[in-house]
Short mmCIF file of C-alpha atoms in Angstrom, two decimals:
data_model
loop_
_atom_site.label_atom_id
_atom_site.label_comp_id
_atom_site.label_asym_id
_atom_site.label_seq_id
_atom_site.Cartn_x
_atom_site.Cartn_y
_atom_site.Cartn_z
CA MET A 157 85.69 89.57 171.34
CA THR A 158 83.53 86.46 170.94
CA LYS A 159 84.20 83.36 172.99
CA LEU A 160 85.02 81.41 169.82
CA ARG A 161 87.59 83.94 168.61
CA ALA A 162 89.14 84.15 172.08
CA VAL A 163 89.52 80.36 172.20
CA LEU A 164 91.09 80.26 168.76
CA LEU A 165 93.51 83.08 169.55
CA ALA A 166 94.56 81.31 172.74
CA ALA A 167 95.11 78.14 170.76
CA LEU A 168 97.10 80.09 168.19
CA ALA A 169 99.43 81.35 170.91
CA CYS A 170 99.84 77.77 172.13
CA ALA A 171 100.61 76.55 168.62
CA LEU A 172 103.07 79.25 167.68
CA LEU A 173 105.14 79.06 170.85
CA THR A 174 106.52 75.73 169.69
CA GLY A 175 108.72 73.80 172.04
CA GLY A 176 110.55 72.23 169.12
CA ILE A 177 110.36 70.52 165.75
CA ALA A 178 112.18 67.27 165.00
CA LEU A 179 112.25 65.12 161.88
CA LEU A 180 111.06 61.53 162.16
CA GLY A 181 112.87 60.73 158.93
CA ARG A 182 112.28 59.57 155.40
CA THR A 183 111.43 55.96 154.65
CA GLU A 184 111.13 53.76 151.62
CA LYS A 185 107.66 55.15 150.90
CA GLY A 186 108.78 58.74 150.84
CA LEU A 187 106.92 60.25 153.79
CA GLU A 188 108.82 62.64 155.99
CA TRP A 189 107.26 63.66 159.29
CA ALA A 190 108.24 66.59 161.50
CA ARG A 191 107.31 66.43 165.18
CA VAL A 192 105.82 69.70 166.43
CA VAL A 193 105.72 70.36 170.18
CA PRO A 194 103.30 73.16 171.15
CA ALA A 195 103.83 75.17 174.31
CA GLY A 196 101.14 76.70 176.52
CA ASP A 197 98.64 74.39 178.23
CA CYS A 198 98.99 71.52 175.74
CA GLN A 199 99.57 68.20 177.51
CA CYS A 200 98.58 64.55 177.66
CA ALA A 201 96.41 62.86 180.26
CA ASP A 202 99.31 62.21 182.64
CA GLY A 203 100.61 65.76 182.28
CA SER A 204 103.38 64.76 179.89
CA GLU A 205 104.35 66.51 176.69
CA PHE A 206 101.90 66.62 173.79
CA ALA A 207 103.09 66.71 170.18
CA PHE A 208 101.59 66.37 166.73
CA TRP A 209 103.19 65.51 163.39
CA GLU A 210 103.46 67.31 160.08
CA ARG A 211 104.10 65.99 156.57
CA ARG A 212 104.72 68.97 154.31
CA ALA A 213 103.66 68.55 150.67
CA ASP A 214 101.16 70.65 148.71
CA PRO A 215 100.57 73.78 150.85
CA ALA A 216 97.20 74.38 149.17
CA ARG A 217 95.74 70.99 150.12
CA VAL A 218 95.89 69.73 153.68
CA VAL A 219 94.59 66.76 155.65
CA LEU A 220 93.97 67.41 159.35
CA PHE A 221 94.00 63.84 160.70
CA LEU A 222 92.40 63.38 164.13
CA ASN A 223 93.65 60.01 165.29
CA GLY A 224 91.73 57.71 167.62
CA GLY A 225 93.31 56.47 170.81
CA GLY A 226 90.35 55.44 172.93
CA VAL A 227 88.30 57.25 175.56
CA CYS A 228 87.81 57.00 179.32
CA TRP A 229 85.41 58.36 181.91
CA ASP A 230 86.06 56.81 185.34
CA ALA A 231 88.86 55.68 187.64
CA LYS A 232 89.06 52.23 186.04
CA THR A 233 89.11 53.27 182.39
CA CYS A 234 91.27 56.37 182.97
CA ALA A 235 94.02 54.71 185.06
CA PHE A 236 97.60 55.09 183.85
CA THR A 237 98.20 51.38 183.33
CA GLY A 238 99.98 49.45 180.61
CA GLU A 239 103.22 50.17 178.81
CA HIS A 240 104.31 53.07 176.61
CA GLY A 241 101.42 55.27 177.69
CA GLU A 242 98.73 52.90 176.44
CA SER A 243 96.11 51.07 178.48
CA ASP A 244 93.33 48.75 177.35
CA PHE A 245 91.03 51.76 177.19
CA TYR A 246 93.00 54.74 175.88
CA ASP A 247 96.37 56.33 175.12
CA TRP A 248 97.33 58.48 178.10
CA SER A 249 100.63 59.82 176.76
CA SER A 250 102.08 60.53 173.32
CA ARG A 251 104.81 57.90 173.60
CA GLY A 252 104.60 55.45 170.74
CA VAL A 253 101.76 57.20 168.86
CA GLU A 254 103.83 58.81 166.11
CA PRO A 255 102.68 58.11 162.56
CA GLU A 256 104.35 55.38 160.58
CA ASN A 257 104.54 54.95 156.83
CA ARG A 258 101.83 52.38 156.82
CA SER A 259 99.64 51.23 154.01
CA GLY A 260 96.17 52.67 153.51
CA MET A 261 95.86 56.42 153.21
CA PHE A 262 99.45 56.91 154.42
CA ASP A 263 100.93 55.21 151.36
CA VAL A 264 101.42 58.33 149.24
CA THR A 265 103.04 56.37 146.41
CA ARG A 266 99.72 54.92 145.28
CA GLY A 267 98.02 56.57 142.35
CA ASP A 268 94.58 55.74 143.73
CA ASN A 269 95.23 57.43 147.09
CA PRO A 270 92.88 60.46 147.15
CA PHE A 271 95.31 62.25 149.50
CA ALA A 272 98.65 61.31 147.93
CA ASN A 273 99.78 64.90 147.31
CA PHE A 274 98.24 66.49 150.39
CA SER A 275 100.13 67.91 153.33
CA TYR A 276 99.22 66.18 156.58
CA LEU A 277 98.86 67.26 160.19
CA TYR A 278 98.59 64.07 162.25
CA VAL A 279 97.05 64.73 165.66
CA SER A 280 96.89 61.79 168.07
CA SER A 281 94.65 61.74 171.11
CA CYS A 282 96.42 61.18 174.41
CA THR A 283 93.75 62.59 176.73
CA GLY A 284 90.87 60.08 176.63
CA ASP A 285 88.29 62.67 175.60
CA ALA A 286 87.92 62.37 171.81
CA HIS A 287 89.72 65.70 171.25
CA LEU A 288 86.95 67.49 173.18
CA GLY A 289 88.06 68.07 176.78
CA ASP A 290 89.47 70.95 178.72
CA VAL A 291 89.52 70.06 182.41
CA ALA A 292 91.74 68.47 185.06
CA GLN A 293 89.55 65.66 186.38
CA ALA A 294 90.31 64.10 189.78
CA TYR A 295 88.88 60.58 189.65
CA THR A 296 90.58 59.53 192.91
CA PRO A 297 93.02 61.26 195.27
CA GLU A 298 95.78 59.43 193.39
CA LEU A 299 94.47 59.86 189.84
CA THR A 300 94.03 63.24 188.17
CA VAL A 301 93.60 63.13 184.42
CA GLN A 302 94.32 66.08 182.16
CA HIS A 303 91.43 65.92 179.71
CA ARG A 304 92.95 68.58 177.44
CA GLY A 305 92.09 67.15 174.03
CA TYR A 306 90.41 70.31 172.80
CA VAL A 307 93.37 72.44 173.87
CA ASN A 308 95.75 70.11 172.03
CA GLY A 309 93.55 69.78 168.97
CA THR A 310 92.96 73.50 168.54
CA ALA A 311 96.70 74.11 168.90
CA ALA A 312 97.23 71.91 165.86
CA LEU A 313 94.32 73.62 164.15
CA ALA A 314 95.83 77.05 164.75
CA TYR A 315 99.19 75.78 163.48
CA LEU A 316 97.36 74.77 160.30
CA ALA A 317 95.91 78.25 159.89
CA ALA A 318 99.25 79.93 160.55
CA HIS A 319 101.43 77.70 158.36
CA TYR A 320 98.97 77.03 155.52
CA PRO A 321 97.20 80.39 155.18
CA GLY A 322 96.72 79.94 151.44
CA ALA A 323 95.11 76.50 151.69
CA THR A 324 92.24 76.11 149.25
CA GLU A 325 91.24 72.59 150.27
CA VAL A 326 91.25 71.12 153.79
CA VAL A 327 89.97 67.66 154.64
CA VAL A 328 89.36 66.90 158.32
CA VAL A 329 89.67 63.13 158.71
CA GLY A 330 88.60 61.60 162.01
CA LYS A 331 89.45 58.02 162.99
CA THR A 332 87.20 56.20 165.51
CA ALA A 333 87.09 58.40 168.64
CA GLY A 334 88.84 61.10 166.61
CA SER A 335 85.84 61.26 164.28
CA VAL A 336 83.51 62.25 167.14
CA ALA A 337 84.85 65.82 167.10
CA ALA A 338 85.64 65.94 163.38
CA PRO A 339 82.62 68.09 162.41
CA ILE A 340 83.45 70.61 165.12
CA TYR A 341 87.01 70.89 163.87
CA GLY A 342 85.68 71.18 160.34
CA GLY A 343 83.61 74.18 161.35
CA LEU A 344 86.60 75.73 163.10
CA VAL A 345 88.78 75.25 160.02
CA ALA A 346 86.14 77.00 157.93
CA ASP A 347 86.10 79.89 160.43
CA LEU A 348 89.88 80.29 160.31
CA LEU A 349 90.32 79.68 156.55
CA PRO A 350 87.12 81.08 155.01
CA LYS A 351 88.45 80.77 151.44
CA ALA A 352 89.15 77.05 151.73
CA ARG A 353 86.79 74.28 150.71
CA VAL A 354 86.42 72.17 153.85
CA THR A 355 85.41 68.51 153.83
CA VAL A 356 84.83 66.43 156.96
CA PHE A 357 85.20 62.65 156.78
CA GLY A 358 84.52 60.86 160.07
CA ALA A 359 85.03 57.12 160.27
CA GLN A 360 83.54 54.72 162.81
CA SER A 361 81.68 56.92 165.26
CA GLY A 362 78.27 56.73 163.58
CA ALA A 363 76.96 54.56 166.42
CA TRP A 364 77.74 57.03 169.20
CA PRO A 365 74.34 57.83 170.68
CA ASP A 366 72.67 61.12 171.50
CA HIS A 367 71.92 59.99 175.05
CA PRO A 368 71.17 62.53 177.83
CA GLY A 369 73.08 60.45 180.36
CA PHE A 370 76.21 60.26 178.22
CA ASN A 371 75.97 63.95 177.33
CA ALA A 372 75.66 65.04 180.96
CA ASP A 373 77.87 62.49 182.70
CA VAL A 374 80.71 62.16 180.18
CA LEU A 375 80.80 65.09 177.74
CA ASP A 376 79.97 67.64 180.42
CA ALA A 377 80.87 66.35 183.90
CA ARG A 378 83.93 64.24 183.03
CA TRP A 379 85.51 65.97 180.04
CA GLY A 380 84.35 69.57 180.35
CA ALA A 381 83.54 69.56 176.65
CA TYR A 382 80.56 71.91 176.84
CA LYS A 383 82.75 74.63 178.33
CA ALA A 384 85.38 74.16 175.64
CA VAL A 385 83.62 73.66 172.32
CA PRO A 386 82.51 76.72 170.30
CA ALA A 387 79.20 78.26 171.34
CA TRP A 388 77.47 77.98 167.97
CA ALA A 389 73.93 78.81 169.04
CA VAL A 390 71.79 77.63 166.14
CA ASP A 391 67.98 77.67 166.23
CA GLY A 392 68.07 78.19 169.98
CA LEU A 393 70.41 75.23 170.63
CA THR A 394 73.53 76.10 172.59
CA ALA A 395 76.51 73.87 173.30
CA ARG A 396 74.75 72.22 176.23
CA ASP A 397 72.11 70.91 173.88
CA TRP A 398 74.69 69.04 171.81
CA GLY A 399 75.15 65.29 171.73
CA VAL A 400 77.58 63.49 169.44
CA PRO A 401 75.18 63.20 166.44
CA ARG A 402 74.26 66.86 166.91
CA PHE A 403 77.87 67.87 166.40
CA TRP A 404 77.19 67.20 162.71
CA ILE A 405 73.95 69.20 162.83
CA GLN A 406 75.46 72.20 164.58
CA ALA A 407 78.54 72.26 162.32
CA GLY A 408 76.41 71.93 159.19
CA ARG A 409 74.07 74.70 160.28
CA HIS A 410 76.92 76.91 161.44
CA ASN A 411 78.53 76.64 158.01
CA PRO A 412 76.28 75.22 155.28
CA GLU A 413 79.26 75.14 152.88
CA LEU A 414 80.87 72.27 154.79
CA VAL A 415 80.91 68.94 152.96
CA LEU A 416 80.15 66.25 155.52
CA GLY A 417 80.72 62.51 155.12
CA ARG A 418 81.10 59.46 157.31
CA PHE A 419 82.11 55.79 157.12
CA ASP A 420 81.10 52.90 159.36
CA PHE A 421 81.16 49.14 159.48
CA ALA A 422 77.58 48.01 160.05
CA TYR A 423 78.37 45.93 163.13
CA ASP A 424 81.65 47.30 164.44
CA PRO A 425 82.26 45.26 167.64
CA HIS A 426 84.31 48.00 169.31
CA ALA A 427 81.50 50.53 168.99
CA ALA A 428 78.98 48.00 170.27
CA SER A 429 80.94 47.15 173.42
CA GLU A 430 82.29 50.62 174.21
CA LEU A 431 78.92 52.37 174.05
CA ALA A 432 76.68 49.59 175.36
CA PRO A 433 75.60 51.48 178.53
CA TRP A 434 74.01 54.25 176.45
CA ALA A 435 72.97 52.58 173.20
CA SER A 436 69.81 50.65 172.35
CA GLY A 437 69.33 48.45 169.31
CA SER A 438 72.00 47.08 166.99
CA THR A 439 74.99 49.12 165.88
CA LEU A 440 73.47 49.50 162.43
CA ASP A 441 70.15 50.59 163.96
CA VAL A 442 71.91 53.40 165.87
CA ILE A 443 73.96 54.44 162.81
CA THR A 444 70.81 54.62 160.70
CA ALA A 445 68.82 56.50 163.35
CA ASN A 446 71.61 59.04 163.81
CA GLU A 447 71.91 59.71 160.09
CA THR A 448 68.13 60.05 159.79
CA ALA A 449 68.06 62.60 162.63
CA ILE A 450 70.94 64.60 161.14
CA GLU A 451 69.36 64.82 157.72
CA ALA A 452 65.92 65.54 159.20
CA ALA A 453 67.54 68.63 160.71
CA GLY A 454 68.38 69.83 157.22
CA VAL A 455 72.05 68.84 157.11
CA ARG A 456 73.29 66.69 154.23
CA LEU A 457 75.45 63.83 155.51
CA HIS A 458 77.04 61.67 152.83
CA SER A 459 77.45 58.12 154.11
CA TYR A 460 79.27 54.93 153.21
CA THR A 461 78.41 51.87 155.34
CA ALA A 462 80.26 48.61 154.78
CA PRO A 463 78.73 45.28 155.84
CA GLY A 464 80.15 43.09 158.58
CA ASP A 465 81.74 43.40 162.00
CA ASP A 466 85.14 44.74 160.98
CA HIS A 467 87.15 47.50 162.64
CA GLY A 468 90.04 49.68 161.48
CA LEU A 469 90.41 51.41 158.15
CA PHE A 470 92.98 54.10 157.43
CA GLU A 471 96.24 52.21 158.04
CA PHE A 472 95.31 49.06 156.12
CA ASP A 473 95.06 47.81 152.55
CA LYS A 474 91.31 47.51 153.05
CA PHE A 475 91.22 51.29 152.56
CA TYR A 476 91.64 50.45 148.86
CA THR A 477 89.85 47.09 148.65
CA ILE A 478 86.53 47.90 150.35
CA LYS A 479 83.76 47.85 147.77
CA VAL A 480 80.01 47.97 148.44
CA ARG A 481 77.47 47.66 145.63
CA SER A 482 80.28 47.99 143.09
CA VAL A 483 81.47 51.30 144.58
CA ARG A 484 85.04 51.38 145.92
CA LEU A 485 85.50 53.44 149.05
CA VAL A 486 88.44 55.36 147.54
CA THR A 487 86.36 56.20 144.46
CA TRP A 488 83.59 57.43 146.75
CA LEU A 489 86.13 59.52 148.71
CA ASP A 490 87.48 61.01 145.49
CA ALA A 491 83.98 62.25 144.76
CA LEU A 492 83.44 63.47 148.33
CA VAL A 493 86.47 65.76 148.20
CA GLY A 494 85.79 66.69 144.58
CA ASP A 495 83.13 68.81 142.95
CA ALA A 496 80.41 66.14 142.75
CA PRO A 497 79.67 64.66 146.20
CA PRO A 498 78.65 60.99 145.96
CA VAL A 499 75.40 59.20 146.65
CA ASP A 500 75.04 57.22 149.85
CA VAL A 501 76.33 53.64 149.85
CA GLY A 502 75.11 50.93 152.21
CA PRO A 503 74.96 47.16 152.68
#
């Protein structure tokens, strides 16, 4: 049995041994969410219960939504401070992170919503590791953080495979830190549902650098990501050769049928401040360099870059109003998930 299949089967066991399902309720916009509590090793950073949310609609078309929630990598940023499981740096429990019937892509009453009729699995991060970790990290004698984002995320992924086995279209949508791992999850979806057309749309992580220090000190030493993520050895590169931009390369090479797309604001202030220790040049410079490197490796990455220093996308009306060079973002997304992937759009 390969390491990848063993990991997925373990996740499947975690997903199927559900601790419970509860309805969040129906609102004026018609969304109904069910809270799914996996068993097994799934947990949040403080060891508390992890859960994800399901909106059941068309069983053939599914959005796997990897929410943001911040990241941490030392005793200061990973401390369990703040209220309701949220600190200034990351969400360390699942309290208060349930989906709401917001505007943006979660308003399923809009005719121009590309995902209006899709089923949703809404997976929030509560582990500070961008859905990538699998380690208990002791930052101080008093602070041990359960970086179990990959365990939690693959439990939701296995639930998707088990409950939507006939899915023909799956869109993995990653928000901010959630978009870091989106291409990996896209590749895993394609492995589990080989008959489905899989699209990956990652928003607002285009400026994460491929920096040896970040890769070694955070991805590996802090989060244990290299021991968790699938060992897709492509052209001699194993998991330990991956940095965040290379997640797109490895996923695209692992499965050339994946449709890969990303969105960024050109000068997102959160990306600039969060990644300052490892980045050089402006946010747009890093975004452009990353995309150039990905495509130079032979992987097509469809991109939409909006001007300005904005932040936030999916829960806001701007999801529908953003337009660059006469191309609306939702029109571009329609094409991305359709049969004619769009041309790149930039400021």
